[in-house]
């Protein structure tokens, strides 16, 4: 007997007897008090199966909730594994904090920053899981509302009105299932976005490692050139000392000869020639020192060193960021020790013109390809943004994103 056609109800149904009404009320009461028992009874009673169309969909919803809970537990385990990985990396950072292995420590620090970004992504995934819990709770509350609505119809004798109410609830449950499918699609899209971000972070890490290797090779080449220049300077100094010693010995010998000889015009002429020769040697030594300084400066044109500024140094607002902030691609300020290096308790080193570092003098800025201040610290064309203002803007953006 079909309940989906009003003609069947008007032609094929007879007024229910008192026994049928009692049977209908007993089935509805059993479903309200014990849905599991009602589900068992519906297997043997076709009328109860027709009055209880929500049981299969409730079972599907429960299976979906169980799947979501399993995913939440899997994400929690992933979070625990990531925390263990972060702990191990921090131990490596502490082990590599030796100044002799500063380059490795800087690379580890950049990786630590990348791990912190992944940690942030996991935190967002947990927030999504919390929203999933809220959605599941709302679905359970909706099912409870459906049960309460069904309780209202337990004393209804009109089967046609009960069928209309059941169809309405069936449509509402269909809408809930559609919302659940939309939520599943959104979760899949979020996972794909997190995977894309992780790939981008891995690519950035590879690029940073390549840049660090290039910088290390450049530093080794500059150190080799510096060693050659220092060796040449030492050789010239030895030659100058030897020439000065020979000139002094020659003068002493002439003076000793003058004490034992009578002054004559020939001796005075030799003495005068010796003094002239000494003057020429001194001029040659001065010229050699000047040329040596020019050679050293020409060798250092275009070179820069990483140095820690003195506490009394005043940096301009256009100064380039420190090495640590550059390696992590983060904001920096113009203090002697920037805020991030002070918080992380690491040396704050900046780029300085090699002519200012080696000569301990002001760079002449002749043929110097770098833009730097009068003290040799490299700077940009525009002023650096304020550190705390950038942090405030970032926090406001995060709040707006969550809202």
mmCIF file of C-alpha atoms in Angstrom:
data_model
loop_
_atom_site.group_PDB
_atom_site.id
_atom_site.type_symbol
_atom_site.label_atom_id
_atom_site.label_comp_id
_atom_site.label_asym_id
_atom_site.label_seq_id
_atom_site.Cartn_x
_atom_site.Cartn_y
_atom_site.Cartn_z
ATOM 1 C CA UNK A 1 0.000 0.000 0.000
ATOM 2 C CA UNK A 2 1.523 3.355 -1.127
ATOM 3 C CA UNK A 3 1.479 6.579 0.949
ATOM 4 C CA UNK A 4 2.875 8.847 -1.756
ATOM 5 C CA UNK A 5 -0.359 9.348 -3.720
ATOM 6 C CA UNK A 6 -3.421 11.111 -2.387
ATOM 7 C CA UNK A 7 -5.684 9.054 -4.694
ATOM 8 C CA UNK A 8 -4.513 5.850 -3.028
ATOM 9 C CA UNK A 9 -5.334 7.359 0.338
ATOM 10 C CA UNK A 10 -8.821 8.355 -0.728
ATOM 11 C CA UNK A 11 -9.657 5.078 -2.510
ATOM 12 C CA UNK A 12 -7.624 2.282 -0.928
ATOM 13 C CA UNK A 13 -7.722 3.303 2.768
ATOM 14 C CA UNK A 14 -10.499 2.606 5.210
ATOM 15 C CA UNK A 15 -10.936 4.487 8.492
ATOM 16 C CA UNK A 16 -8.366 3.060 10.918
ATOM 17 C CA UNK A 17 -9.689 0.950 13.699
ATOM 18 C CA UNK A 18 -8.871 1.551 17.354
ATOM 19 C CA UNK A 19 -6.331 -1.303 17.278
ATOM 20 C CA UNK A 20 -4.510 0.251 14.273
ATOM 21 C CA UNK A 21 -4.394 3.618 16.020
ATOM 22 C CA UNK A 22 -2.960 2.038 19.157
ATOM 23 C CA UNK A 23 -0.361 0.249 16.993
ATOM 24 C CA UNK A 24 0.634 3.527 15.275
ATOM 25 C CA UNK A 25 0.982 5.370 18.598
ATOM 26 C CA UNK A 26 3.045 2.512 20.026
ATOM 27 C CA UNK A 27 5.466 2.649 17.066
ATOM 28 C CA UNK A 28 5.870 6.436 17.307
ATOM 29 C CA UNK A 29 6.370 6.286 21.078
ATOM 30 C CA UNK A 30 8.959 3.531 20.677
ATOM 31 C CA UNK A 31 10.873 5.620 18.088
ATOM 32 C CA UNK A 32 10.886 8.692 20.366
ATOM 33 C CA UNK A 33 11.983 6.830 23.510
ATOM 34 C CA UNK A 34 14.408 4.337 21.937
ATOM 35 C CA UNK A 35 15.449 5.060 18.319
ATOM 36 C CA UNK A 36 17.661 1.953 18.177
ATOM 37 C CA UNK A 37 14.805 -0.332 19.204
ATOM 38 C CA UNK A 38 12.589 1.407 16.669
ATOM 39 C CA UNK A 39 15.229 0.824 14.016
ATOM 40 C CA UNK A 40 15.253 -2.877 14.891
ATOM 41 C CA UNK A 41 11.495 -3.056 14.787
ATOM 42 C CA UNK A 42 11.372 -1.278 11.431
ATOM 43 C CA UNK A 43 13.137 -4.245 9.826
ATOM 44 C CA UNK A 44 10.066 -6.454 10.464
ATOM 45 C CA UNK A 45 7.273 -3.878 10.297
ATOM 46 C CA UNK A 46 6.747 -2.185 6.864
ATOM 47 C CA UNK A 47 4.467 0.427 8.416
ATOM 48 C CA UNK A 48 7.169 1.339 10.974
ATOM 49 C CA UNK A 49 9.762 1.464 8.167
ATOM 50 C CA UNK A 50 7.548 3.903 6.278
ATOM 51 C CA UNK A 51 7.066 6.138 9.355
ATOM 52 C CA UNK A 52 10.769 6.133 10.123
ATOM 53 C CA UNK A 53 12.541 7.270 6.889
ATOM 54 C CA UNK A 54 15.201 9.187 8.838
ATOM 55 C CA UNK A 55 17.023 6.161 10.231
ATOM 56 C CA UNK A 56 19.212 5.418 7.131
ATOM 57 C CA UNK A 57 20.104 9.095 6.768
ATOM 58 C CA UNK A 58 20.873 9.333 10.484
ATOM 59 C CA UNK A 59 23.197 6.346 10.062
ATOM 60 C CA UNK A 60 24.924 8.089 7.126
ATOM 61 C CA UNK A 61 25.292 11.266 9.193
ATOM 62 C CA UNK A 62 26.773 9.275 12.089
ATOM 63 C CA UNK A 63 29.268 7.637 9.718
ATOM 64 C CA UNK A 64 30.269 11.049 8.400
ATOM 65 C CA UNK A 65 30.712 12.346 11.957
ATOM 66 C CA UNK A 66 32.879 9.305 12.761
ATOM 67 C CA UNK A 67 35.007 10.011 9.670
ATOM 68 C CA UNK A 68 35.448 13.639 10.728
ATOM 69 C CA UNK A 69 36.474 12.564 14.242
ATOM 70 C CA UNK A 70 39.059 10.168 12.762
ATOM 71 C CA UNK A 71 40.434 13.009 10.662
ATOM 72 C CA UNK A 72 40.656 15.217 13.746
ATOM 73 C CA UNK A 73 42.632 12.535 15.578
ATOM 74 C CA UNK A 74 44.933 12.178 12.566
ATOM 75 C CA UNK A 75 45.546 15.938 12.498
ATOM 76 C CA UNK A 76 46.273 15.905 16.232
ATOM 77 C CA UNK A 77 48.877 13.157 15.672
ATOM 78 C CA UNK A 78 50.400 15.212 12.808
ATOM 79 C CA UNK A 79 50.588 18.215 15.128
ATOM 80 C CA UNK A 80 52.389 16.119 17.763
ATOM 81 C CA UNK A 81 54.910 14.872 15.177
ATOM 82 C CA UNK A 82 55.538 18.432 13.957
ATOM 83 C CA UNK A 83 56.122 19.600 17.533
ATOM 84 C CA UNK A 84 58.691 16.803 18.001
ATOM 85 C CA UNK A 85 60.399 17.855 14.769
ATOM 86 C CA UNK A 86 60.504 21.479 15.960
ATOM 87 C CA UNK A 87 62.028 20.363 19.273
ATOM 88 C CA UNK A 88 64.770 18.398 17.478
ATOM 89 C CA UNK A 89 65.529 21.333 15.196
ATOM 90 C CA UNK A 90 65.808 23.655 18.184
ATOM 91 C CA UNK A 91 68.277 21.258 19.793
ATOM 92 C CA UNK A 92 70.314 21.386 16.574
ATOM 93 C CA UNK A 93 70.195 25.177 16.686
ATOM 94 C CA UNK A 94 71.498 25.146 20.258
ATOM 95 C CA UNK A 95 74.260 22.751 19.216
ATOM 96 C CA UNK A 96 75.227 24.926 16.269
ATOM 97 C CA UNK A 97 75.228 28.191 18.229
ATOM 98 C CA UNK A 98 79.052 28.084 18.285
ATOM 99 C CA UNK A 99 80.432 31.239 16.517
ATOM 100 C CA UNK A 100 82.714 29.038 14.395
ATOM 101 C CA UNK A 101 79.620 27.449 12.865
ATOM 102 C CA UNK A 102 77.604 30.629 12.555
ATOM 103 C CA UNK A 103 76.728 30.054 8.882
ATOM 104 C CA UNK A 104 75.158 26.678 9.667
ATOM 105 C CA UNK A 105 73.297 28.203 12.594
ATOM 106 C CA UNK A 106 71.888 30.893 10.325
ATOM 107 C CA UNK A 107 70.638 28.292 7.840
ATOM 108 C CA UNK A 108 69.072 26.321 10.700
ATOM 109 C CA UNK A 109 67.446 29.523 11.951
ATOM 110 C CA UNK A 110 65.887 30.087 8.523
ATOM 111 C CA UNK A 111 64.581 26.518 8.556
ATOM 112 C CA UNK A 112 63.199 27.154 12.043
ATOM 113 C CA UNK A 113 61.279 30.100 10.637
ATOM 114 C CA UNK A 114 59.876 27.886 7.872
ATOM 115 C CA UNK A 115 58.827 25.310 10.462
ATOM 116 C CA UNK A 116 57.114 28.060 12.425
ATOM 117 C CA UNK A 117 55.168 28.911 9.261
ATOM 118 C CA UNK A 118 54.135 25.245 8.919
ATOM 119 C CA UNK A 119 53.172 25.317 12.581
ATOM 120 C CA UNK A 120 50.906 28.254 11.799
ATOM 121 C CA UNK A 121 49.321 26.278 8.960
ATOM 122 C CA UNK A 122 48.640 23.388 11.354
ATOM 123 C CA UNK A 123 47.106 25.814 13.812
ATOM 124 C CA UNK A 124 44.781 27.012 11.083
ATOM 125 C CA UNK A 125 43.896 23.407 10.270
ATOM 126 C CA UNK A 126 43.005 22.904 13.953
ATOM 127 C CA UNK A 127 40.767 25.968 13.743
ATOM 128 C CA UNK A 128 39.087 24.365 10.743
ATOM 129 C CA UNK A 129 38.643 21.172 12.776
ATOM 130 C CA UNK A 130 36.993 23.180 15.537
ATOM 131 C CA UNK A 131 34.603 24.605 12.962
ATOM 132 C CA UNK A 132 34.003 20.995 11.844
ATOM 133 C CA UNK A 133 33.098 20.092 15.438
ATOM 134 C CA UNK A 134 30.701 23.015 15.580
ATOM 135 C CA UNK A 135 29.108 21.883 12.295
ATOM 136 C CA UNK A 136 28.741 18.320 13.593
ATOM 137 C CA UNK A 137 27.223 19.615 16.841
ATOM 138 C CA UNK A 138 24.731 21.703 14.874
ATOM 139 C CA UNK A 139 23.801 18.642 12.821
ATOM 140 C CA UNK A 140 23.207 16.614 15.990
ATOM 141 C CA UNK A 141 21.057 19.436 17.366
ATOM 142 C CA UNK A 142 19.135 19.470 14.085
ATOM 143 C CA UNK A 143 18.502 15.727 14.381
ATOM 144 C CA UNK A 144 17.254 16.271 17.949
ATOM 145 C CA UNK A 145 14.901 18.963 16.654
ATOM 146 C CA UNK A 146 13.634 16.468 14.063
ATOM 147 C CA UNK A 147 13.002 13.962 16.857
ATOM 148 C CA UNK A 148 11.081 16.560 18.883
ATOM 149 C CA UNK A 149 9.011 17.412 15.815
ATOM 150 C CA UNK A 150 8.288 13.739 15.349
ATOM 151 C CA UNK A 151 7.116 13.542 18.984
ATOM 152 C CA UNK A 152 4.494 16.155 18.184
ATOM 153 C CA UNK A 153 2.981 13.806 15.619
ATOM 154 C CA UNK A 154 2.895 10.677 17.780
ATOM 155 C CA UNK A 155 -0.783 11.168 18.733
ATOM 156 C CA UNK A 156 -1.926 12.187 15.227
ATOM 157 C CA UNK A 157 -4.474 9.834 13.713
ATOM 158 C CA UNK A 158 -4.520 11.363 10.261
ATOM 159 C CA UNK A 159 -2.034 9.354 8.191
ATOM 160 C CA UNK A 160 -2.111 11.821 5.293
ATOM 161 C CA UNK A 161 -1.036 14.767 7.499
ATOM 162 C CA UNK A 162 1.665 12.592 9.041
ATOM 163 C CA UNK A 163 2.934 11.687 5.560
ATOM 164 C CA UNK A 164 3.131 15.397 4.594
ATOM 165 C CA UNK A 165 5.076 16.187 7.776
ATOM 166 C CA UNK A 166 7.464 13.305 7.110
ATOM 167 C CA UNK A 167 8.084 14.548 3.571
ATOM 168 C CA UNK A 168 8.876 18.030 4.905
ATOM 169 C CA UNK A 169 11.376 16.614 7.388
ATOM 170 C CA UNK A 170 12.857 14.484 4.633
ATOM 171 C CA UNK A 171 13.437 17.637 2.544
ATOM 172 C CA UNK A 172 15.081 19.357 5.531
ATOM 173 C CA UNK A 173 17.372 16.372 6.028
ATOM 174 C CA UNK A 174 18.256 16.488 2.318
ATOM 175 C CA UNK A 175 19.276 20.135 2.735
ATOM 176 C CA UNK A 176 21.442 19.179 5.725
ATOM 177 C CA UNK A 177 23.155 16.489 3.622
ATOM 178 C CA UNK A 178 23.773 19.050 0.863
ATOM 179 C CA UNK A 179 25.346 21.418 3.405
ATOM 180 C CA UNK A 180 27.546 18.564 4.606
ATOM 181 C CA UNK A 181 28.713 17.839 1.047
ATOM 182 C CA UNK A 182 29.534 21.533 0.577
ATOM 183 C CA UNK A 183 31.524 21.460 3.815
ATOM 184 C CA UNK A 184 33.454 18.394 2.583
ATOM 185 C CA UNK A 185 34.318 20.218 -0.645
ATOM 186 C CA UNK A 186 35.551 23.228 1.349
ATOM 187 C CA UNK A 187 37.766 20.983 3.527
ATOM 188 C CA UNK A 188 39.285 19.408 0.394
ATOM 189 C CA UNK A 189 40.004 22.873 -1.032
ATOM 190 C CA UNK A 190 41.664 23.937 2.251
ATOM 191 C CA UNK A 191 43.929 20.865 2.221
ATOM 192 C CA UNK A 192 44.985 21.645 -1.343
ATOM 193 C CA UNK A 193 45.775 25.250 -0.329
ATOM 194 C CA UNK A 194 47.936 24.048 2.608
ATOM 195 C CA UNK A 195 49.782 21.653 0.286
ATOM 196 C CA UNK A 196 50.448 24.491 -2.187
ATOM 197 C CA UNK A 197 51.795 26.717 0.610
ATOM 198 C CA UNK A 198 54.072 23.909 1.826
ATOM 199 C CA UNK A 199 55.489 23.472 -1.696
ATOM 200 C CA UNK A 200 56.121 27.226 -1.957
ATOM 201 C CA UNK A 201 57.926 27.231 1.410
ATOM 202 C CA UNK A 202 60.091 24.273 0.310
ATOM 203 C CA UNK A 203 61.011 26.110 -2.909
ATOM 204 C CA UNK A 204 61.932 29.235 -0.915
ATOM 205 C CA UNK A 205 64.128 27.121 1.382
ATOM 206 C CA UNK A 206 65.988 25.698 -1.633
ATOM 207 C CA UNK A 207 66.518 29.188 -3.069
ATOM 208 C CA UNK A 208 67.808 30.466 0.288
ATOM 209 C CA UNK A 209 70.235 27.524 0.547
ATOM 210 C CA UNK A 210 71.520 28.293 -2.954
ATOM 211 C CA UNK A 211 71.966 31.981 -2.079
ATOM 212 C CA UNK A 212 73.793 31.048 1.131
ATOM 213 C CA UNK A 213 76.176 28.808 -0.854
ATOM 214 C CA UNK A 214 76.872 31.619 -3.348
ATOM 215 C CA UNK A 215 77.538 34.100 -0.524
ATOM 216 C CA UNK A 216 79.855 31.610 1.203
ATOM 217 C CA UNK A 217 81.862 31.127 -2.009
ATOM 218 C CA UNK A 218 82.086 34.907 -2.492
ATOM 219 C CA UNK A 219 83.310 35.361 1.087
ATOM 220 C CA UNK A 220 85.992 32.700 0.612
ATOM 221 C CA UNK A 221 87.189 34.432 -2.573
ATOM 222 C CA UNK A 222 87.346 37.804 -0.769
ATOM 223 C CA UNK A 223 89.281 36.243 2.113
ATOM 224 C CA UNK A 224 91.787 34.797 -0.360
ATOM 225 C CA UNK A 225 92.235 38.201 -2.015
ATOM 226 C CA UNK A 226 92.612 39.863 1.380
ATOM 227 C CA UNK A 227 95.313 37.367 2.344
ATOM 228 C CA UNK A 228 97.205 38.078 -0.899
ATOM 229 C CA UNK A 229 96.955 41.855 -0.338
ATOM 230 C CA UNK A 230 98.181 41.521 3.263
ATOM 231 C CA UNK A 231 101.122 39.379 2.135
ATOM 232 C CA UNK A 232 102.096 41.947 -0.510
ATOM 233 C CA UNK A 233 101.847 44.770 2.035
ATOM 234 C CA UNK A 234 104.130 42.857 4.402
ATOM 235 C CA UNK A 235 106.685 42.340 1.626
ATOM 236 C CA UNK A 236 106.695 46.065 0.780
ATOM 237 C CA UNK A 237 107.065 46.963 4.449
ATOM 238 C CA UNK A 238 110.052 44.630 4.737
ATOM 239 C CA UNK A 239 111.630 46.241 1.679
ATOM 240 C CA UNK A 240 111.056 49.724 3.116
ATOM 241 C CA UNK A 241 112.567 48.700 6.457
ATOM 242 C CA UNK A 242 115.570 47.195 4.696
ATOM 243 C CA UNK A 243 116.098 50.354 2.586
ATOM 244 C CA UNK A 244 115.788 52.578 5.661
ATOM 245 C CA UNK A 245 118.269 50.370 7.544
ATOM 246 C CA UNK A 246 120.783 50.500 4.694
ATOM 247 C CA UNK A 247 120.418 54.296 4.444
ATOM 248 C CA UNK A 248 120.932 54.646 8.198
ATOM 249 C CA UNK A 249 124.032 52.471 8.092
ATOM 250 C CA UNK A 250 125.410 54.496 5.170
ATOM 251 C CA UNK A 251 124.809 57.792 7.006
ATOM 252 C CA UNK A 252 126.429 56.449 10.169
ATOM 253 C CA UNK A 253 129.425 55.299 8.153
ATOM 254 C CA UNK A 254 129.772 58.716 6.525
ATOM 255 C CA UNK A 255 129.530 60.485 9.849
ATOM 256 C CA UNK A 256 132.177 58.167 11.291
ATOM 257 C CA UNK A 257 134.451 58.884 8.362
ATOM 258 C CA UNK A 258 133.941 62.629 8.806
ATOM 259 C CA UNK A 259 135.099 62.434 12.401
ATOM 260 C CA UNK A 260 138.448 60.930 11.388
ATOM 261 C CA UNK A 261 139.042 62.931 8.242
ATOM 262 C CA UNK A 262 139.724 66.561 7.744
ATOM 263 C CA UNK A 263 136.845 68.399 6.180
ATOM 264 C CA UNK A 264 137.444 69.018 2.525
ATOM 265 C CA UNK A 265 135.327 69.905 -0.428
ATOM 266 C CA UNK A 266 135.229 66.357 -1.773
ATOM 267 C CA UNK A 267 133.930 64.907 1.498
ATOM 268 C CA UNK A 268 131.323 67.647 1.820
ATOM 269 C CA UNK A 269 130.209 66.939 -1.706
ATOM 270 C CA UNK A 270 129.794 63.234 -0.924
ATOM 271 C CA UNK A 271 127.861 64.112 2.209
ATOM 272 C CA UNK A 272 125.605 66.413 0.249
ATOM 273 C CA UNK A 273 125.046 63.729 -2.389
ATOM 274 C CA UNK A 274 124.259 61.215 0.355
ATOM 275 C CA UNK A 275 121.709 63.559 1.912
ATOM 276 C CA UNK A 276 120.116 64.120 -1.493
ATOM 277 C CA UNK A 277 120.012 60.348 -2.020
ATOM 278 C CA UNK A 278 118.418 59.902 1.406
ATOM 279 C CA UNK A 279 115.755 62.483 0.519
ATOM 280 C CA UNK A 280 115.034 60.651 -2.718
ATOM 281 C CA UNK A 281 114.763 57.346 -0.863
ATOM 282 C CA UNK A 282 112.351 58.857 1.643
ATOM 283 C CA UNK A 283 110.242 60.345 -1.173
ATOM 284 C CA UNK A 284 110.260 56.954 -2.904
ATOM 285 C CA UNK A 285 109.169 55.263 0.337
ATOM 286 C CA UNK A 286 106.343 57.794 0.782
ATOM 287 C CA UNK A 287 105.250 57.311 -2.826
ATOM 288 C CA UNK A 288 105.407 53.529 -2.418
ATOM 289 C CA UNK A 289 103.211 53.700 0.693
ATOM 290 C CA UNK A 290 100.734 55.920 -1.143
ATOM 291 C CA UNK A 291 100.697 53.596 -4.152
ATOM 292 C CA UNK A 292 100.289 50.610 -1.845
ATOM 293 C CA UNK A 293 97.266 52.243 -0.235
ATOM 294 C CA UNK A 294 95.796 52.939 -3.669
ATOM 295 C CA UNK A 295 96.418 49.326 -4.694
ATOM 296 C CA UNK A 296 94.654 48.042 -1.577
ATOM 297 C CA UNK A 297 91.713 50.384 -2.134
ATOM 298 C CA UNK A 298 91.464 49.377 -5.800
ATOM 299 C CA UNK A 299 91.429 45.712 -4.765
ATOM 300 C CA UNK A 300 88.609 46.407 -2.325
ATOM 301 C CA UNK A 301 86.403 48.364 -4.760
ATOM 302 C CA UNK A 302 83.002 46.666 -4.863
ATOM 303 C CA UNK A 303 83.665 44.420 -1.849
ATOM 304 C CA UNK A 304 81.525 44.430 1.278
ATOM 305 C CA UNK A 305 81.972 42.780 4.682
ATOM 306 C CA UNK A 306 79.521 41.647 7.341
ATOM 307 C CA UNK A 307 80.354 43.542 10.526
ATOM 308 C CA UNK A 308 78.635 44.266 13.829
ATOM 309 C CA UNK A 309 78.157 48.033 14.327
ATOM 310 C CA UNK A 310 79.680 49.655 17.404
ATOM 311 C CA UNK A 311 77.181 50.607 20.150
ATOM 312 C CA UNK A 312 77.931 54.280 19.472
ATOM 313 C CA UNK A 313 77.178 53.988 15.737
ATOM 314 C CA UNK A 314 74.186 55.957 14.444
ATOM 315 C CA UNK A 315 72.552 54.247 11.452
ATOM 316 C CA UNK A 316 70.376 56.067 8.949
ATOM 317 C CA UNK A 317 66.773 55.120 8.238
ATOM 318 C CA UNK A 318 67.774 53.954 4.750
ATOM 319 C CA UNK A 319 70.298 51.376 6.039
ATOM 320 C CA UNK A 320 69.943 47.840 4.647
ATOM 321 C CA UNK A 321 68.474 45.132 6.870
ATOM 322 C CA UNK A 322 70.782 42.865 8.865
ATOM 323 C CA UNK A 323 71.890 39.444 7.589
ATOM 324 C CA UNK A 324 69.502 37.454 9.815
ATOM 325 C CA UNK A 325 66.415 39.439 8.749
ATOM 326 C CA UNK A 326 67.518 39.200 5.115
ATOM 327 C CA UNK A 327 67.977 35.411 5.357
ATOM 328 C CA UNK A 328 64.490 35.047 6.891
ATOM 329 C CA UNK A 329 62.899 37.648 4.597
ATOM 330 C CA UNK A 330 61.601 39.612 7.590
ATOM 331 C CA UNK A 331 61.260 43.282 8.502
ATOM 332 C CA UNK A 332 64.187 45.052 10.191
ATOM 333 C CA UNK A 333 64.857 48.440 11.825
ATOM 334 C CA UNK A 334 67.791 50.886 11.944
ATOM 335 C CA UNK A 335 69.017 50.161 15.455
ATOM 336 C CA UNK A 336 72.552 48.929 16.195
ATOM 337 C CA UNK A 337 70.979 45.608 17.259
ATOM 338 C CA UNK A 338 67.602 45.186 15.569
ATOM 339 C CA UNK A 339 64.617 44.009 17.528
ATOM 340 C CA UNK A 340 64.456 40.527 16.003
ATOM 341 C CA UNK A 341 68.146 39.819 16.683
ATOM 342 C CA UNK A 342 67.725 41.154 20.221
ATOM 343 C CA UNK A 343 64.706 38.886 20.799
ATOM 344 C CA UNK A 344 66.502 35.861 19.313
ATOM 345 C CA UNK A 345 69.801 36.744 21.084
ATOM 346 C CA UNK A 346 71.913 36.395 17.938
ATOM 347 C CA UNK A 347 74.644 38.728 16.558
ATOM 348 C CA UNK A 348 73.231 41.538 14.418
ATOM 349 C CA UNK A 349 75.593 41.989 11.454
ATOM 350 C CA UNK A 350 75.147 44.409 8.565
ATOM 351 C CA UNK A 351 76.921 45.015 5.259
ATOM 352 C CA UNK A 352 79.712 47.619 5.257
ATOM 353 C CA UNK A 353 81.988 48.914 2.499
ATOM 354 C CA UNK A 354 85.339 47.066 2.506
ATOM 355 C CA UNK A 355 87.341 50.308 2.165
ATOM 356 C CA UNK A 356 85.886 51.576 5.445
ATOM 357 C CA UNK A 357 86.502 48.250 7.182
ATOM 358 C CA UNK A 358 90.127 47.645 6.140
ATOM 359 C CA UNK A 359 91.432 51.180 6.259
ATOM 360 C CA UNK A 360 89.387 52.193 9.310
ATOM 361 C CA UNK A 361 88.802 55.447 7.430
ATOM 362 C CA UNK A 362 86.015 57.062 5.479
ATOM 363 C CA UNK A 363 85.514 55.572 2.012
ATOM 364 C CA UNK A 364 86.612 58.099 -0.673
ATOM 365 C CA UNK A 365 83.502 57.043 -2.692
ATOM 366 C CA UNK A 366 85.543 57.175 -5.909
ATOM 367 C CA UNK A 367 84.479 54.365 -8.261
ATOM 368 C CA UNK A 368 82.541 52.773 -5.371
ATOM 369 C CA UNK A 369 79.531 50.920 -6.862
ATOM 370 C CA UNK A 370 77.663 50.709 -3.544
ATOM 371 C CA UNK A 371 75.310 53.251 -2.051
ATOM 372 C CA UNK A 372 76.357 53.759 1.581
ATOM 373 C CA UNK A 373 76.528 56.464 4.224
ATOM 374 C CA UNK A 374 79.640 58.391 5.289
ATOM 375 C CA UNK A 375 80.627 55.566 7.647
ATOM 376 C CA UNK A 376 80.457 52.829 4.994
ATOM 377 C CA UNK A 377 77.148 51.115 5.979
ATOM 378 C CA UNK A 378 75.181 50.132 2.855
ATOM 379 C CA UNK A 379 71.755 51.742 2.490
ATOM 380 C CA UNK A 380 68.738 51.633 0.193
ATOM 381 C CA UNK A 381 67.269 54.386 -1.943
ATOM 382 C CA UNK A 382 64.202 54.827 0.290
ATOM 383 C CA UNK A 383 63.665 54.802 4.030
ATOM 384 C CA UNK A 384 62.995 51.514 5.754
ATOM 385 C CA UNK A 385 59.449 51.013 7.135
ATOM 386 C CA UNK A 386 58.893 51.331 10.859
ATOM 387 C CA UNK A 387 59.186 47.898 12.510
ATOM 388 C CA UNK A 388 56.369 48.185 15.030
ATOM 389 C CA UNK A 389 54.034 49.731 12.430
ATOM 390 C CA UNK A 390 54.602 46.820 10.053
ATOM 391 C CA UNK A 391 53.905 44.367 12.873
ATOM 392 C CA UNK A 392 50.665 46.178 13.760
ATOM 393 C CA UNK A 393 49.545 46.141 10.114
ATOM 394 C CA UNK A 394 50.285 42.407 9.904
ATOM 395 C CA UNK A 395 48.275 41.702 13.042
ATOM 396 C CA UNK A 396 45.316 43.749 11.749
ATOM 397 C CA UNK A 397 45.413 41.800 8.481
ATOM 398 C CA UNK A 398 45.374 38.505 10.396
ATOM 399 C CA UNK A 399 42.364 39.645 12.452
ATOM 400 C CA UNK A 400 40.506 40.738 9.303
ATOM 401 C CA UNK A 401 41.332 37.442 7.640
ATOM 402 C CA UNK A 402 39.886 35.428 10.533
ATOM 403 C CA UNK A 403 36.781 37.633 10.682
#
